[in-house]
C-alpha angles and dihedrals in degrees: 000000000000088000096047090105088069089072098048130083133164128239120180113212120196135205119209092269107025124182122220115265092207135025108263116265123198124204129183135182110218114188093234103052140033124272115268130193132185101218130180108230121223093260089061091071117099100249136138096206134054112275094229141350100178129071095267107153101204130113119240110279125221118250092256094057124106125214119219124192127192100238141038092233127020131170095241094058094105091051090051090054092055094046103046131047116250103273119249090200130066118282118212124196123216116208109220091205088076091072108016094098092045098054118100127199117281137197090258126038093224090062090062096062113120093229089068086070097047092094089066089064101045093108088058097040096051129065117269090241090067106088105170134034137169113225116207128180115234093247097069137100119204111212099175139054105295090208089073088063092043091055093059112137105236092182105192096342128104095211135042123192139141110277125214106199093169091066119101098257094187094066092069091070134049125255086249090063095049093045091058112083089196095055101037092047087080086088097043096092096046120097097225119348108205135177116261129179109243094206091089118042137154106211132196100207095194093055090045092054093045091055093043092229094164090061091048091052091049090051091058091046089056092049090049092058089058104032106029099228100166145009106212106086120229097359103074096054089057090048090051091054102034112021106119090011104078135089109254118235130198113282090234087080094066118032089173134173096059088132091063123227124338093255109041102016091214124182118276135183132220128272114249115267140055119334126206100158133028117207124191094200114159135056099306115076120193096229091054094046090048091051091050091053091239106100123169116237094258091050088076088071089059091046091068089065100033111124095207107109108210117085115242122235120218114239118225 
């Protein structure tokens, strides 16, 4: 059960006039004092039953979230039923067989999990009447009113996400990719292709379907199996399709990299400025560092929402 989080992701679905699931929470990072949040702890939710009794390492999800798991049947299903309240929202199941044969080896085993690719199939998993969703990785905490993100103006784009144009874009692909004029020319007609973290995306499903983006992503995954164009799992195919072709969103909506690098997972702090979403992307996950008794300072923010019951003890 400790790995059950690996089969859960969060999708926020919106009706035409949605109401906030939580009171808005603002967080800022002044240069002269530590970051502070005013969280609601799990016991603050209006429930009649315990939130969790198993070692499920997932923060409490808002009522408009949808859980996805990677298989139609899995042995831990009965544990999941005891640990989570019966959902009042739709639950969609993602079949891992859709992508298993398309996934190539990555630098970290966790990046090879089929559920990492489920976001590519949202336009086909969800009903045609659903036009907009917010995709969130399972290692995030939202500390602001999610409706602010939902109301992002995507203009003509299918995807909105914070862009990081200062990042070294070339490192996300192999020298073989950049040495091929045929392959690297995919970016030649884009104004400014920049890195963006795919763990937080606002998606217009109608525009996605119209442009057949799922098929384009699958095309690059097939090429990758033959040519070895990248090493970072499900991220590069999305960069190949969308980099330079998304609507940029404020950086406050993805303070990513809190899990450190993909190898060591070392502790990292936040960038100065306002914070609306914390993202533990990288090799170090807060629930694992808490279990080991060696949490990073920011992991204590996650601890307030962690569903695992025993208190951790810090190792000296």
